[in-house]
């Protein structure tokens, strides 16, 4: 959450008519404490009208308890900063499929100034056969490297109700 790994925040707005999600704001910083990340989040959402902000999703790892405080990052965000969050669904394979399907259907639009999101998207990859041969623990999942905004994207896409997306592809007529 910002010390060893960067803190990553991604904002998108969903158009109920076109069904598209427009990703328009990101935050990606290393070496930040929770108070700094919370402050930045509040700045990022300050212009969103009351009642229009979906409950922020948080990485499930934020439920780990601190050895010093006994509290989780999720609890600290709420107690100390007034930010109530929802634990994101962290099924990697399903999430990647969801993102791919939504991209294929043209439902994900990214503003050009999301430099870190676009960089991560271009670098996001599965291990090569050679890498898997050298390290059997890699398996058949994407490399767990520079993927924090891609995790945010996956969390957001998994949160979109199926009814919101045109699911023509699931019809096998």
PDB file of C-alpha atoms in Angstrom:
ATOM      1  CA  UNK A   1       0.000   0.000   0.000  1.00  0.00           C
ATOM      2  CA  UNK A   2       2.610   2.517  -1.045  1.00  0.00           C
ATOM      3  CA  UNK A   3       5.831   1.557   0.756  1.00  0.00           C
ATOM      4  CA  UNK A   4       7.365  -1.502  -0.931  1.00  0.00           C
ATOM      5  CA  UNK A   5       4.739  -1.573  -3.660  1.00  0.00           C
ATOM      6  CA  UNK A   6       3.358   1.604  -5.168  1.00  0.00           C
ATOM      7  CA  UNK A   7      -0.031   2.890  -4.120  1.00  0.00           C
ATOM      8  CA  UNK A   8      -2.289   2.732  -7.162  1.00  0.00           C
ATOM      9  CA  UNK A   9      -5.666   4.385  -7.681  1.00  0.00           C
ATOM     10  CA  UNK A  10      -7.719   4.351 -10.874  1.00  0.00           C
ATOM     11  CA  UNK A  11     -10.933   6.287 -11.467  1.00  0.00           C
ATOM     12  CA  UNK A  12     -13.462   5.587 -14.150  1.00  0.00           C
ATOM     13  CA  UNK A  13     -16.943   6.851 -14.966  1.00  0.00           C
ATOM     14  CA  UNK A  14     -19.594   4.554 -16.388  1.00  0.00           C
ATOM     15  CA  UNK A  15     -21.970   5.832 -19.071  1.00  0.00           C
ATOM     16  CA  UNK A  16     -25.303   4.045 -18.573  1.00  0.00           C
ATOM     17  CA  UNK A  17     -26.360   4.667 -22.196  1.00  0.00           C
ATOM     18  CA  UNK A  18     -23.259   3.525 -24.087  1.00  0.00           C
ATOM     19  CA  UNK A  19     -22.251   1.055 -21.318  1.00  0.00           C
ATOM     20  CA  UNK A  20     -18.669   2.310 -21.664  1.00  0.00           C
ATOM     21  CA  UNK A  21     -16.351   2.997 -18.756  1.00  0.00           C
ATOM     22  CA  UNK A  22     -14.132   6.024 -19.245  1.00  0.00           C
ATOM     23  CA  UNK A  23     -10.941   5.807 -17.186  1.00  0.00           C
ATOM     24  CA  UNK A  24      -9.789   9.354 -16.629  1.00  0.00           C
ATOM     25  CA  UNK A  25      -7.652   9.672 -13.499  1.00  0.00           C
ATOM     26  CA  UNK A  26      -4.824   7.669 -11.928  1.00  0.00           C
ATOM     27  CA  UNK A  27      -2.481   7.838  -8.988  1.00  0.00           C
ATOM     28  CA  UNK A  28       0.692   5.767  -8.822  1.00  0.00           C
ATOM     29  CA  UNK A  29       3.320   6.594  -6.218  1.00  0.00           C
ATOM     30  CA  UNK A  30       5.937   4.734  -4.216  1.00  0.00           C
ATOM     31  CA  UNK A  31       7.086   5.450  -0.672  1.00  0.00           C
ATOM     32  CA  UNK A  32       3.819   7.006   0.508  1.00  0.00           C
ATOM     33  CA  UNK A  33       2.208   6.458   3.880  1.00  0.00           C
ATOM     34  CA  UNK A  34      -1.486   5.736   4.241  1.00  0.00           C
ATOM     35  CA  UNK A  35      -2.314   9.337   5.196  1.00  0.00           C
ATOM     36  CA  UNK A  36      -0.741  10.609   1.969  1.00  0.00           C
ATOM     37  CA  UNK A  37      -2.633   8.086  -0.160  1.00  0.00           C
ATOM     38  CA  UNK A  38      -5.910   8.895   1.619  1.00  0.00           C
ATOM     39  CA  UNK A  39      -5.351  12.616   1.057  1.00  0.00           C
ATOM     40  CA  UNK A  40      -4.650  12.066  -2.633  1.00  0.00           C
ATOM     41  CA  UNK A  41      -7.757   9.900  -2.987  1.00  0.00           C
ATOM     42  CA  UNK A  42      -9.903  12.634  -1.439  1.00  0.00           C
ATOM     43  CA  UNK A  43      -8.459  15.169  -3.902  1.00  0.00           C
ATOM     44  CA  UNK A  44      -9.107  12.808  -6.815  1.00  0.00           C
ATOM     45  CA  UNK A  45     -12.796  12.378  -5.971  1.00  0.00           C
ATOM     46  CA  UNK A  46     -13.513  15.905  -4.692  1.00  0.00           C
ATOM     47  CA  UNK A  47     -15.264  16.950  -7.922  1.00  0.00           C
ATOM     48  CA  UNK A  48     -17.538  13.889  -8.093  1.00  0.00           C
ATOM     49  CA  UNK A  49     -21.116  14.863  -7.134  1.00  0.00           C
ATOM     50  CA  UNK A  50     -22.538  13.472  -3.891  1.00  0.00           C
ATOM     51  CA  UNK A  51     -24.147  10.076  -4.469  1.00  0.00           C
ATOM     52  CA  UNK A  52     -22.328   9.423  -7.755  1.00  0.00           C
ATOM     53  CA  UNK A  53     -19.206   7.793  -6.311  1.00  0.00           C
ATOM     54  CA  UNK A  54     -19.321   4.012  -6.192  1.00  0.00           C
ATOM     55  CA  UNK A  55     -17.878   2.610  -2.987  1.00  0.00           C
ATOM     56  CA  UNK A  56     -14.101   2.514  -3.528  1.00  0.00           C
ATOM     57  CA  UNK A  57     -12.670  -0.954  -4.039  1.00  0.00           C
ATOM     58  CA  UNK A  58      -9.609  -2.014  -2.098  1.00  0.00           C
ATOM     59  CA  UNK A  59      -7.154  -4.817  -2.696  1.00  0.00           C
ATOM     60  CA  UNK A  60      -8.047  -7.810  -0.500  1.00  0.00           C
ATOM     61  CA  UNK A  61      -4.509  -7.751   0.913  1.00  0.00           C
ATOM     62  CA  UNK A  62      -5.519  -4.553   2.760  1.00  0.00           C
ATOM     63  CA  UNK A  63      -7.366  -6.838   5.205  1.00  0.00           C
ATOM     64  CA  UNK A  64      -4.075  -8.009   6.723  1.00  0.00           C
ATOM     65  CA  UNK A  65      -3.587  -6.760  10.267  1.00  0.00           C
ATOM     66  CA  UNK A  66      -0.676  -4.545  11.159  1.00  0.00           C
ATOM     67  CA  UNK A  67       1.572  -6.071  13.801  1.00  0.00           C
ATOM     68  CA  UNK A  68       1.952  -2.671  15.461  1.00  0.00           C
ATOM     69  CA  UNK A  69      -1.642  -1.367  15.492  1.00  0.00           C
ATOM     70  CA  UNK A  70      -3.628  -4.596  15.194  1.00  0.00           C
ATOM     71  CA  UNK A  71      -5.775  -2.829  12.589  1.00  0.00           C
ATOM     72  CA  UNK A  72      -6.036  -3.443   8.859  1.00  0.00           C
ATOM     73  CA  UNK A  73      -5.354  -0.808   6.174  1.00  0.00           C
ATOM     74  CA  UNK A  74      -9.051  -0.997   5.372  1.00  0.00           C
ATOM     75  CA  UNK A  75      -9.954  -0.215   8.991  1.00  0.00           C
ATOM     76  CA  UNK A  76      -7.390   2.576   9.233  1.00  0.00           C
ATOM     77  CA  UNK A  77      -8.726   4.215   6.067  1.00  0.00           C
ATOM     78  CA  UNK A  78     -12.176   4.309   7.623  1.00  0.00           C
ATOM     79  CA  UNK A  79     -11.219   5.182  11.211  1.00  0.00           C
ATOM     80  CA  UNK A  80      -8.492   7.738  10.534  1.00  0.00           C
ATOM     81  CA  UNK A  81      -9.542   9.132   7.142  1.00  0.00           C
ATOM     82  CA  UNK A  82     -13.279   8.507   6.810  1.00  0.00           C
ATOM     83  CA  UNK A  83     -12.877   6.464   3.637  1.00  0.00           C
ATOM     84  CA  UNK A  84     -15.160   3.434   3.562  1.00  0.00           C
ATOM     85  CA  UNK A  85     -14.032   0.784   1.093  1.00  0.00           C
ATOM     86  CA  UNK A  86     -15.238  -2.536  -0.267  1.00  0.00           C
ATOM     87  CA  UNK A  87     -12.942  -5.531  -0.655  1.00  0.00           C
ATOM     88  CA  UNK A  88     -12.391  -6.170  -4.365  1.00  0.00           C
ATOM     89  CA  UNK A  89     -12.915  -9.531  -6.030  1.00  0.00           C
ATOM     90  CA  UNK A  90      -9.435 -10.903  -6.645  1.00  0.00           C
ATOM     91  CA  UNK A  91      -9.989 -13.787  -9.029  1.00  0.00           C
ATOM     92  CA  UNK A  92      -7.159 -13.177 -11.487  1.00  0.00           C
ATOM     93  CA  UNK A  93      -8.245 -15.502 -14.293  1.00  0.00           C
ATOM     94  CA  UNK A  94     -11.908 -14.422 -14.263  1.00  0.00           C
ATOM     95  CA  UNK A  95     -10.890 -10.783 -13.956  1.00  0.00           C
ATOM     96  CA  UNK A  96      -8.551 -10.954 -16.938  1.00  0.00           C
ATOM     97  CA  UNK A  97     -11.274 -12.604 -19.016  1.00  0.00           C
ATOM     98  CA  UNK A  98     -13.711  -9.890 -17.961  1.00  0.00           C
ATOM     99  CA  UNK A  99     -11.285  -7.124 -18.923  1.00  0.00           C
ATOM    100  CA  UNK A 100     -10.525  -8.802 -22.274  1.00  0.00           C
ATOM    101  CA  UNK A 101     -14.223  -9.220 -23.083  1.00  0.00           C
ATOM    102  CA  UNK A 102     -15.008  -5.630 -22.170  1.00  0.00           C
ATOM    103  CA  UNK A 103     -12.061  -4.367 -24.226  1.00  0.00           C
ATOM    104  CA  UNK A 104     -13.126  -6.502 -27.180  1.00  0.00           C
ATOM    105  CA  UNK A 105     -16.622  -5.027 -26.943  1.00  0.00           C
ATOM    106  CA  UNK A 106     -15.198  -1.486 -26.869  1.00  0.00           C
ATOM    107  CA  UNK A 107     -16.502  -0.830 -23.355  1.00  0.00           C
ATOM    108  CA  UNK A 108     -13.224   0.419 -21.853  1.00  0.00           C
ATOM    109  CA  UNK A 109     -11.926   3.854 -22.847  1.00  0.00           C
ATOM    110  CA  UNK A 110      -8.656   5.236 -21.433  1.00  0.00           C
ATOM    111  CA  UNK A 111      -7.694   8.906 -21.446  1.00  0.00           C
ATOM    112  CA  UNK A 112      -4.268   9.457 -23.022  1.00  0.00           C
ATOM    113  CA  UNK A 113      -2.799  11.087 -19.914  1.00  0.00           C
ATOM    114  CA  UNK A 114      -3.024   7.868 -17.863  1.00  0.00           C
ATOM    115  CA  UNK A 115       0.661   7.251 -18.494  1.00  0.00           C
ATOM    116  CA  UNK A 116       1.204   4.656 -15.750  1.00  0.00           C
ATOM    117  CA  UNK A 117      -1.966   2.704 -16.614  1.00  0.00           C
ATOM    118  CA  UNK A 118      -1.028   2.630 -20.296  1.00  0.00           C
ATOM    119  CA  UNK A 119       2.569   1.650 -19.468  1.00  0.00           C
ATOM    120  CA  UNK A 120       1.444  -1.204 -17.223  1.00  0.00           C
ATOM    121  CA  UNK A 121      -1.083  -2.351 -19.824  1.00  0.00           C
ATOM    122  CA  UNK A 122       1.633  -2.544 -22.466  1.00  0.00           C
ATOM    123  CA  UNK A 123       4.027  -4.418 -20.151  1.00  0.00           C
ATOM    124  CA  UNK A 124       1.442  -6.784 -18.615  1.00  0.00           C
ATOM    125  CA  UNK A 125       2.282 -10.292 -19.723  1.00  0.00           C
ATOM    126  CA  UNK A 126       2.408 -13.977 -18.956  1.00  0.00           C
ATOM    127  CA  UNK A 127       5.768 -15.684 -18.371  1.00  0.00           C
ATOM    128  CA  UNK A 128       7.491 -17.106 -21.401  1.00  0.00           C
ATOM    129  CA  UNK A 129       8.056 -20.848 -21.662  1.00  0.00           C
ATOM    130  CA  UNK A 130      11.719 -20.233 -20.856  1.00  0.00           C
ATOM    131  CA  UNK A 131      10.806 -18.275 -17.702  1.00  0.00           C
ATOM    132  CA  UNK A 132       8.408 -21.040 -16.624  1.00  0.00           C
ATOM    133  CA  UNK A 133      11.088 -23.675 -17.197  1.00  0.00           C
ATOM    134  CA  UNK A 134      13.512 -21.744 -14.966  1.00  0.00           C
ATOM    135  CA  UNK A 135      10.929 -21.132 -12.256  1.00  0.00           C
ATOM    136  CA  UNK A 136       8.182 -23.749 -11.919  1.00  0.00           C
ATOM    137  CA  UNK A 137       6.364 -21.528  -9.383  1.00  0.00           C
ATOM    138  CA  UNK A 138       5.423 -19.015 -12.098  1.00  0.00           C
ATOM    139  CA  UNK A 139       2.613 -21.230 -13.362  1.00  0.00           C
ATOM    140  CA  UNK A 140       0.141 -19.957 -15.917  1.00  0.00           C
ATOM    141  CA  UNK A 141      -0.642 -16.575 -14.372  1.00  0.00           C
ATOM    142  CA  UNK A 142       0.578 -13.135 -15.448  1.00  0.00           C
ATOM    143  CA  UNK A 143       3.861 -11.982 -13.968  1.00  0.00           C
ATOM    144  CA  UNK A 144       3.333 -10.301 -10.610  1.00  0.00           C
ATOM    145  CA  UNK A 145       5.395  -7.258 -11.528  1.00  0.00           C
ATOM    146  CA  UNK A 146       4.359  -3.663 -12.229  1.00  0.00           C
ATOM    147  CA  UNK A 147       0.686  -4.637 -12.288  1.00  0.00           C
ATOM    148  CA  UNK A 148      -0.933  -2.485  -9.611  1.00  0.00           C
ATOM    149  CA  UNK A 149      -3.052  -0.371 -11.934  1.00  0.00           C
ATOM    150  CA  UNK A 150      -3.906  -3.501 -13.919  1.00  0.00           C
ATOM    151  CA  UNK A 151      -5.185  -4.966 -10.647  1.00  0.00           C
ATOM    152  CA  UNK A 152      -7.310  -1.811 -10.184  1.00  0.00           C
ATOM    153  CA  UNK A 153      -8.681  -2.219 -13.704  1.00  0.00           C
ATOM    154  CA  UNK A 154      -9.495  -5.874 -13.061  1.00  0.00           C
ATOM    155  CA  UNK A 155     -11.211  -5.050  -9.763  1.00  0.00           C
ATOM    156  CA  UNK A 156     -13.365  -2.375 -11.408  1.00  0.00           C
ATOM    157  CA  UNK A 157     -14.364  -4.591 -14.342  1.00  0.00           C
ATOM    158  CA  UNK A 158     -15.308  -7.436 -12.013  1.00  0.00           C
ATOM    159  CA  UNK A 159     -17.577  -5.059 -10.100  1.00  0.00           C
ATOM    160  CA  UNK A 160     -19.674  -4.116 -13.153  1.00  0.00           C
ATOM    161  CA  UNK A 161     -22.965  -6.046 -13.001  1.00  0.00           C
ATOM    162  CA  UNK A 162     -23.419  -8.561 -15.788  1.00  0.00           C
ATOM    163  CA  UNK A 163     -26.779  -6.989 -16.616  1.00  0.00           C
ATOM    164  CA  UNK A 164     -24.944  -3.766 -17.473  1.00  0.00           C
ATOM    165  CA  UNK A 165     -22.856  -5.462 -20.136  1.00  0.00           C
ATOM    166  CA  UNK A 166     -24.299  -6.760 -23.371  1.00  0.00           C
ATOM    167  CA  UNK A 167     -23.667 -10.473 -22.954  1.00  0.00           C
ATOM    168  CA  UNK A 168     -24.399 -11.538 -26.549  1.00  0.00           C
ATOM    169  CA  UNK A 169     -21.353 -13.769 -26.548  1.00  0.00           C
ATOM    170  CA  UNK A 170     -22.903 -16.025 -23.913  1.00  0.00           C
ATOM    171  CA  UNK A 171     -25.813 -16.850 -26.194  1.00  0.00           C
ATOM    172  CA  UNK A 172     -25.067 -20.074 -28.042  1.00  0.00           C
ATOM    173  CA  UNK A 173     -27.931 -20.082 -30.572  1.00  0.00           C
TER     174      UNK A 173
END
